[in-house]
Short mmCIF file of C-alpha atoms in Angstrom, two decimals:
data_model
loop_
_atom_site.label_atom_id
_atom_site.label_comp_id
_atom_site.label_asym_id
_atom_site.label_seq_id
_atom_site.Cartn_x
_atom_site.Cartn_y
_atom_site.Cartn_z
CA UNK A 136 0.00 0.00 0.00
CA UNK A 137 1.75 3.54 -0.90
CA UNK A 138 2.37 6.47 1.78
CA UNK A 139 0.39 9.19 0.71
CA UNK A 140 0.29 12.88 1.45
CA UNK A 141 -2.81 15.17 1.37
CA UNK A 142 -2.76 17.93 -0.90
CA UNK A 143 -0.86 21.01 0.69
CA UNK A 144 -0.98 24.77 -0.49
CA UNK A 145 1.23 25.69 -2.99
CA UNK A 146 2.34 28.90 -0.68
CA UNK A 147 2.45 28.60 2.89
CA UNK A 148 2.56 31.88 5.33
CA UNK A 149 4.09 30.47 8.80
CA UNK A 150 4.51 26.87 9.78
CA UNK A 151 3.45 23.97 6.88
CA UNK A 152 0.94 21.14 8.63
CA UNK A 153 1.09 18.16 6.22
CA UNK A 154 -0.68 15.23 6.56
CA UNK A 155 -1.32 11.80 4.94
CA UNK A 156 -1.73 8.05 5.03
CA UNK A 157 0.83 5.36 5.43
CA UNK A 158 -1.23 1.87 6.20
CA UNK A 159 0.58 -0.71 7.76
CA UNK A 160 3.52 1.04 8.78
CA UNK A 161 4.26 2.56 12.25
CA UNK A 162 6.16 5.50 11.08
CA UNK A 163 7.21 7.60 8.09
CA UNK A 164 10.18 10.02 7.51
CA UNK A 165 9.54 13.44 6.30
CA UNK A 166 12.26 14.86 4.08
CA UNK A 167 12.54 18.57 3.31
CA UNK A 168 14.55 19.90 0.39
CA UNK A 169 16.31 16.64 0.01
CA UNK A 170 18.16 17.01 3.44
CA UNK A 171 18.49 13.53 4.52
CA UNK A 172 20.50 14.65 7.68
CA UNK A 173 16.94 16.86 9.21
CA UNK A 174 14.57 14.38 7.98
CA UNK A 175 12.12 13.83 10.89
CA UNK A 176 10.74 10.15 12.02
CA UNK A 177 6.75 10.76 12.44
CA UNK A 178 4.72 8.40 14.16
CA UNK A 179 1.73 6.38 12.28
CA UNK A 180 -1.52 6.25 14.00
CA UNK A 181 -3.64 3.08 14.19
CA UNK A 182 -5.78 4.05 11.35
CA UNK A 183 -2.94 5.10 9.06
CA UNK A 184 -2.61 8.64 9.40
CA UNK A 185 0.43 10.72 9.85
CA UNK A 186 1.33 14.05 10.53
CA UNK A 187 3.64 16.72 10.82
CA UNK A 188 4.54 20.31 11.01
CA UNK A 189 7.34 22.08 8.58
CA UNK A 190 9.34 25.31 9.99
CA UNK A 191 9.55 27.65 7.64
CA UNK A 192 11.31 30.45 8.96
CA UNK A 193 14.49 29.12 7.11
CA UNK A 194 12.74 29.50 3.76
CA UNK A 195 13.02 33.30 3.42
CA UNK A 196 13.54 33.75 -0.17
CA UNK A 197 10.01 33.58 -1.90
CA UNK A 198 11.18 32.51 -5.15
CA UNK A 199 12.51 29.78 -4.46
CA UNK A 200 10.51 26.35 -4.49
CA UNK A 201 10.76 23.67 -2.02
CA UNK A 202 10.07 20.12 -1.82
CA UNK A 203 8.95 17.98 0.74
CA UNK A 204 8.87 13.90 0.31
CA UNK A 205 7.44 11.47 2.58
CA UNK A 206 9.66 8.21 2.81
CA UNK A 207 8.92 5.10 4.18
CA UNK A 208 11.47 4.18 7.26
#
């Protein structure tokens, strides 16, 4: 069954909540920008759900586009 994450904004003002489903798993890593070093290890609930919250006051230059991946762990 594939991790999923919910559709999230395309601009965020303040702090990104993501969310999403990862059946059968207990926890999934979110990965910002590629940085493998700050991913973060979020717990999986019973039901499958999963979620997190992105800082974002590090991403000061509006033109430039980031990327966030959900990975299984």
């Amino acid at each position: 069954v594939p991790i999923r994450l919910d559709p999230a904004p395309a601009f965020a003002t303040g702090d990104l909540a993501l969310s999403g489903r990862a059946p059968g798993r207990q926890t999934v890593q979110v990965v910002v920008d590629g940085d493998l070093a700050a991913a973060r290890t979020v717990p999986v609930d019973r039901d499958g759900r999963w979620q997190a919250t992105v800082a974002t006051d590090d991403m000061i230059e509006p033109g430039i586009a980031h990327r966030v991946v959900i990975w299984d762990t």
